[in-house]
Coordinates of C-alpha atoms in Angstrom, one line a residue:
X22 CA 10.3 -99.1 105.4
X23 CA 11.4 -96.9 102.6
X24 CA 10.0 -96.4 99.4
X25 CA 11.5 -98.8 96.9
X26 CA 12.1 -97.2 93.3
X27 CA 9.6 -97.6 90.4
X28 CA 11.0 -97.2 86.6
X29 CA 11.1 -99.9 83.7
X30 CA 13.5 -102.4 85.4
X31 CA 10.9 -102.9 88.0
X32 CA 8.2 -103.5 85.5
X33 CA 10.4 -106.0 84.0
X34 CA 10.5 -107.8 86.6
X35 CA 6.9 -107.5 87.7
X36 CA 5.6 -108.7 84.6
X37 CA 1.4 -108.6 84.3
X38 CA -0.1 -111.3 84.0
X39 CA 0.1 -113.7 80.7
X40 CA -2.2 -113.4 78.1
X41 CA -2.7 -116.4 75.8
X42 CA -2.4 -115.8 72.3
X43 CA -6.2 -116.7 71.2
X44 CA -7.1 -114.8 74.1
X45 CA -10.2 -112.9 73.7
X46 CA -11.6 -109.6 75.0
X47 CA -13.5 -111.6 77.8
X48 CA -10.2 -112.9 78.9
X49 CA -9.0 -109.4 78.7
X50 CA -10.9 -107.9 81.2
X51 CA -14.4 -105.6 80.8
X52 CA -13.5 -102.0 82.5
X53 CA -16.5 -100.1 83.3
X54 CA -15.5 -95.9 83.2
X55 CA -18.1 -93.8 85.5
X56 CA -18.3 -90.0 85.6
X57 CA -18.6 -87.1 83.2
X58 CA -20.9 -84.2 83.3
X59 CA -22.1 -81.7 80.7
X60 CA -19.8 -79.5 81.1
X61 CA -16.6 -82.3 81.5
X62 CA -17.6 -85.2 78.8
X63 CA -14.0 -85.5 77.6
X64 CA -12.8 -86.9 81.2
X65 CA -14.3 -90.2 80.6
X66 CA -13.4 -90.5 76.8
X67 CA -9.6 -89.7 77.7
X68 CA -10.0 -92.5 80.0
X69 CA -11.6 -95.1 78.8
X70 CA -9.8 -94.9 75.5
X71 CA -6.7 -95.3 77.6
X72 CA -7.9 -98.2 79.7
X73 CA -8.4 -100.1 76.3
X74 CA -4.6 -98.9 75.3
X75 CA -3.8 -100.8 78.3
X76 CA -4.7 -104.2 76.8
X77 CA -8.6 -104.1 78.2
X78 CA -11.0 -106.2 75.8
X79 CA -14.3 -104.6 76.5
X80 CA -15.4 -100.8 77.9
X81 CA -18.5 -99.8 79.4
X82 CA -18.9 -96.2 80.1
X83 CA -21.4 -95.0 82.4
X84 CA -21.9 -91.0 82.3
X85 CA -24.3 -88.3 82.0
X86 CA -27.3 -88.8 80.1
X87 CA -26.8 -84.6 79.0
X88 CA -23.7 -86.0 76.7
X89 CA -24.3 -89.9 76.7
X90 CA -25.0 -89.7 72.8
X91 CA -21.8 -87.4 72.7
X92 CA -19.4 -89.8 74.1
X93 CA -21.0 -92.6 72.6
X94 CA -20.2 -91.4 69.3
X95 CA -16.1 -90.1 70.1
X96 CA -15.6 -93.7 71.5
X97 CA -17.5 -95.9 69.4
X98 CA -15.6 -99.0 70.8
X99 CA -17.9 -98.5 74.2
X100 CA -20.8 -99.5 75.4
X101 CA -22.2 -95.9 76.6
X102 CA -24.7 -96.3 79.4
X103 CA -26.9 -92.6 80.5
X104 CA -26.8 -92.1 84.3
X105 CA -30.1 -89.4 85.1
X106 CA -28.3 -86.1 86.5
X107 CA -29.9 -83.6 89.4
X108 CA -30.5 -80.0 88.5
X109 CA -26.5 -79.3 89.5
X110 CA -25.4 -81.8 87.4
X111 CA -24.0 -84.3 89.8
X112 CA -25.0 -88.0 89.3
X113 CA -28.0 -89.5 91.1
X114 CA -28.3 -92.5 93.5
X115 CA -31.6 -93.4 92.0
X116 CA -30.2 -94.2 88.6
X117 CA -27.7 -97.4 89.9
X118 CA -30.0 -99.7 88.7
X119 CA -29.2 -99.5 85.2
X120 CA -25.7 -99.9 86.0
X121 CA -26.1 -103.4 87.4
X122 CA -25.8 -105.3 84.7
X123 CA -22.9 -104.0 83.6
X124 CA -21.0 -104.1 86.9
X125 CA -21.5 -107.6 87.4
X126 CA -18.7 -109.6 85.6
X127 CA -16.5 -106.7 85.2
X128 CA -13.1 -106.4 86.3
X129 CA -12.1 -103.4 86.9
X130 CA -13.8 -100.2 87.8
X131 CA -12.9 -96.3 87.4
X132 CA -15.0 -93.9 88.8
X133 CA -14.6 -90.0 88.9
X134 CA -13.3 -88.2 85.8
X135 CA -15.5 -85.4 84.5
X136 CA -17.7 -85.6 87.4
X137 CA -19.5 -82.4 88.4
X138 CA -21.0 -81.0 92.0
X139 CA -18.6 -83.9 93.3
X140 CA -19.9 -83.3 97.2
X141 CA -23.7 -84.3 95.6
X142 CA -22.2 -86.9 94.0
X143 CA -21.2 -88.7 97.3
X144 CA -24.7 -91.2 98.1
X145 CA -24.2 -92.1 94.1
X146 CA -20.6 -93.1 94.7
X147 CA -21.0 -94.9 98.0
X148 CA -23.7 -96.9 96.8
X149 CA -21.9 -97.6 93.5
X150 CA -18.9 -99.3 96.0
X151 CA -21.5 -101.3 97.7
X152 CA -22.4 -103.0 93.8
X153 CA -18.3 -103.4 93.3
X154 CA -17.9 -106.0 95.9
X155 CA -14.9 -107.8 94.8
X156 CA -13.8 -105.5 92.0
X157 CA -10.9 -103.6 91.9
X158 CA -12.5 -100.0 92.0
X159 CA -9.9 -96.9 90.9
X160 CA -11.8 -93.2 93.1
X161 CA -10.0 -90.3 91.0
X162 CA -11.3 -86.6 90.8
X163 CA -14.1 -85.9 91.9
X164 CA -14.8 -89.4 93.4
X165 CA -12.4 -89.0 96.3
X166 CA -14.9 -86.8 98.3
X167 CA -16.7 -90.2 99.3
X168 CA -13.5 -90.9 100.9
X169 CA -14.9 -89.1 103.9
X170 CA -17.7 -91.0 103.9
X171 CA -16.1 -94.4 104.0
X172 CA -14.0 -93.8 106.3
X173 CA -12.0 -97.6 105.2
X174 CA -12.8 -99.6 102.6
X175 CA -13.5 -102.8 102.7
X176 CA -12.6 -103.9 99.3
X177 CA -9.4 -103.5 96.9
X178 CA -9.8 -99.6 96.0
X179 CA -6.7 -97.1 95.0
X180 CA -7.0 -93.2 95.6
X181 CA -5.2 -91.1 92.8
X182 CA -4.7 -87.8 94.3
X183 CA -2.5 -85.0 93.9
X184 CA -1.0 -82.6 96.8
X185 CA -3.8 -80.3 96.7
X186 CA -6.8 -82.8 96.4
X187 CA -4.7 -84.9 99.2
X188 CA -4.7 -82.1 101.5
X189 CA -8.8 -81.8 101.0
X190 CA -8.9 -84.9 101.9
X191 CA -6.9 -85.0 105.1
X192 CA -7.3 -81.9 106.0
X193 CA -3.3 -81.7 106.3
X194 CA -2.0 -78.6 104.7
X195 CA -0.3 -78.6 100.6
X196 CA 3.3 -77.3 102.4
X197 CA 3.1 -79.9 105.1
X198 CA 2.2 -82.8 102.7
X199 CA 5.3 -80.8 100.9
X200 CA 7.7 -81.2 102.8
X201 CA 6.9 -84.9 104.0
X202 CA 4.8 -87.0 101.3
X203 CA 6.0 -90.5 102.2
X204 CA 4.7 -90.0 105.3
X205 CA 1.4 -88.5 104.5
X206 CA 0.7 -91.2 101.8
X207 CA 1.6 -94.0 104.0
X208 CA -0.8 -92.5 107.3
X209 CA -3.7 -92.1 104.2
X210 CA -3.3 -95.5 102.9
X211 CA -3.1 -97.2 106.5
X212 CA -6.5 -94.7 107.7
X213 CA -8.2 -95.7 104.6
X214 CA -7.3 -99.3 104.1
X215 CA -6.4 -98.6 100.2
X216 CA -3.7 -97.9 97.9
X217 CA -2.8 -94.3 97.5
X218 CA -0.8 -92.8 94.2
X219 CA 0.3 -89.3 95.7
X220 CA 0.7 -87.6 92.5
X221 CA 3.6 -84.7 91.4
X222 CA 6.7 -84.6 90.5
X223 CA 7.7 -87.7 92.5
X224 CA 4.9 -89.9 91.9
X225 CA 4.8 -92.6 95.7
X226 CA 2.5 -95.1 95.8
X227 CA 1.4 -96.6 99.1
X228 CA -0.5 -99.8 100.5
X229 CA -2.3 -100.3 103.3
X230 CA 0.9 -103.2 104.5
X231 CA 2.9 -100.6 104.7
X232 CA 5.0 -100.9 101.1
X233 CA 5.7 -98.6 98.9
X234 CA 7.2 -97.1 95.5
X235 CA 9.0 -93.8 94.4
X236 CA 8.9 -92.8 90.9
X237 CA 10.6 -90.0 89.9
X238 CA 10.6 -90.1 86.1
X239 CA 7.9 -87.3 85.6
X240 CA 8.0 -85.1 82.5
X241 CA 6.7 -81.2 82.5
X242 CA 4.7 -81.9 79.8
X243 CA 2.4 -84.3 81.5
X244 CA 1.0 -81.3 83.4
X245 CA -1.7 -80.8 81.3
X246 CA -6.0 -81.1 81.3
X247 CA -7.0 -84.5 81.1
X248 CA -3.7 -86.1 81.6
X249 CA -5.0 -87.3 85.3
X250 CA -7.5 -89.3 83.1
X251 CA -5.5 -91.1 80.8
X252 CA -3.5 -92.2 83.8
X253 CA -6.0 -93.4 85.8
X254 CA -7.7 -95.2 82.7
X255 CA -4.1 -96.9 81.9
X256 CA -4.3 -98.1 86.3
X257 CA -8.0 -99.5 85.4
X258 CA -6.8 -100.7 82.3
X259 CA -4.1 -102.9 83.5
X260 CA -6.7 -103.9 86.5
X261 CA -8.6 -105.4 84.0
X262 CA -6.1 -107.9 82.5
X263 CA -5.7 -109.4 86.0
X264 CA -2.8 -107.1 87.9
X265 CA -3.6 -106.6 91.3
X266 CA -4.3 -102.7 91.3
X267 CA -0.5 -102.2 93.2
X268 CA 0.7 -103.4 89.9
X269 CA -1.9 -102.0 87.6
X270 CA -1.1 -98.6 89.4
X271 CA 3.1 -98.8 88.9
X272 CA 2.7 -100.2 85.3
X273 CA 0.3 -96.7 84.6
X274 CA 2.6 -94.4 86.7
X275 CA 5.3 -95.5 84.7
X276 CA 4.1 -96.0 80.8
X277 CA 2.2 -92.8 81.7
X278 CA 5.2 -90.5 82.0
X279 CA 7.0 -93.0 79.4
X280 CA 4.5 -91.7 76.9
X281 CA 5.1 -88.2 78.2
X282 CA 8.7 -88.5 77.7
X283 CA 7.8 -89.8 74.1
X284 CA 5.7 -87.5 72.5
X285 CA 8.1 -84.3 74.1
X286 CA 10.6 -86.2 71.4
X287 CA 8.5 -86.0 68.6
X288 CA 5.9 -82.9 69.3
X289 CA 8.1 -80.8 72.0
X290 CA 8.5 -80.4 75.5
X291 CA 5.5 -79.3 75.9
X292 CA 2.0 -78.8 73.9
X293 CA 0.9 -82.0 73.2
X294 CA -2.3 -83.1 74.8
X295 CA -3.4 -85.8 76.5
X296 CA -5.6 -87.1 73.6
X297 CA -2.4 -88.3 72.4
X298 CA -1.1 -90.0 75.0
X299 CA -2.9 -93.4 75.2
X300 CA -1.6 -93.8 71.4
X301 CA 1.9 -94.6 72.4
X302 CA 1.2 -96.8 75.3
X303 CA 0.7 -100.1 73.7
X304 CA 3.9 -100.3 71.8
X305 CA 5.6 -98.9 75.3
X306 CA 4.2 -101.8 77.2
X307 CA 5.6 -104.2 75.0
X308 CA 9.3 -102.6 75.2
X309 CA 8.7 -102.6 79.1
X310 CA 7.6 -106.6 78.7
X311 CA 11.2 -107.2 77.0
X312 CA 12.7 -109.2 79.5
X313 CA 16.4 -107.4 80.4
X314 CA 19.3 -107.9 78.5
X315 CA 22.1 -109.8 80.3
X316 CA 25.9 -109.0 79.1
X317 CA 27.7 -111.7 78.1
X318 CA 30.1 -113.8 80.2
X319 CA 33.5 -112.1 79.3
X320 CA 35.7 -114.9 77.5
X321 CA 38.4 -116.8 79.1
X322 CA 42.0 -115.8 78.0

């Protein structure tokens, strides 16, 4: 089966679920953001801040106690809950608990950006999984290493890597994936039982029955620090309003490089940063909701 093209006509017509007009942010989905670390705290600002671009009603973010206040303060829409850190800095298992209440109810869940010591981090992340029963869960970064330990997931969880991180975790060489990515992202997401976004130039995105899509409508400028993070906050995001995370995942892979392509119009090519990415998202969504224009019957002579 070949990869089947992802741009804005396929958006149109995969359209995300309806909203009603007195909707409110209950309705639109509460996505909780886990990761960070004293030395990353931007990760999960960039993301979470995107996830609510996305059309999300309510943001929980879960990160390091070391730089809880900080965050709290940059995204003063979110609920900012401190996780307890070890002496390297990676997230403990023993500080779940006050996680709970926040998991329960929510309906989407990122975990991974900004995350430090990501190989500690593992019995924090496993264990988190086990509490997401049901929820759509989004592993990016740092995150991915508890791939390993999983071995298949039970649940609906999408991967996000790019070549290198891909070939960590397969153990498949960057040329090889290279030279053969379909392949490699299909074997991943069939192994793992969960949708993989093989990220680069061509973006593919793969499920565990074997479809897939092929976007190529990258932009240069989207190669830049923290731009991973806004994209996998837009996938949560549009988890959250109730798109399977197949959908959530092309409508992100495809408003994220739309954004790219927009600011390279108005800043340049490249420089601008992925702070300002998220900003341009919402009115892209609603262009990419516009259902397609037909041309007219021509007129009878």
């Amino acid at each position: 089966m070949t990869f089947r093209p992802l741009d804005v006509r396929t958006l149109r017509e995969w359209p995300l679920p309806a909203l009603a007009h007195d909707a409110d942010k209950e309705e639109r989905g509460r996505v909780v953001v886990v990761g960070g670390s004293r030395e990353i705290a931007g990760a999960v600002q960039l993301a979470g801040v995107a996830a609510m671009r996305a059309g999300a009603g309510k943001l929980v973010i879960a990160t390091a106690a070391s730089v809880a206040v900080q965050v709290g303060r940059a995204v003063p829409e979110a609920r900012v809950i401190a996780l307890p850190e070890s002496g390297s800095g990676a997230l403990r298992a023993d500080g779940l608990g006050v996680l709970a209440d926040s998991l329960e109810g929510a309906a989407a869940v990122l975990v991974g950006p900004g995350l430090m010591d990501p190989e500690a981090c593992v019995p924090f992340i496993v264990q988190l999984l086990a509490l997401c029963r049901g929820i759509p869960v989004v592993l990016d970064a740092g995150a991915m290493d508890a791939v390993a330990a999983m071995g298949r997931f039970e649940q609906p969880v999408l991967v996000t890597p790019h070549a290198g991180e891909m070939a960590h975790l397969t153990g498949i060489a960057k040329e090889a994936i290279a030279r053969d990515p379909e392949s490699v992202a299909r074997r991943a997401s069939a192994q793992w039982n969960a949708s993989v976004a093989l990220k680069g130039a061509a973006t593919l995105v793969a499920t565990p029955d074997g479809g897939g899509w092929r976007h190529d409508g990258g932009h240069p400028g989207l190669a830049t620090s923290g731009s991973g993070d806004v994209l996998a906050g837009l996938i949560a995001g549009f988890a959250a309003r109730g798109a399977t995370l197949e959908q959530a995942c092309a409508w992100g892979v495809v408003l994220h490089a739309l954004a790219g392509r927009t600011l390279a119009r108005s800043v340049g090519a490249v420089g601008y940063l992925a702070r300002e990415l998220p900003g341009v998202v919402p009115g892209l969504v609603e262009k990419a909701a516009r259902p397609l224009r037909r041309s007219p019957a021509p007129k009878a002579r």
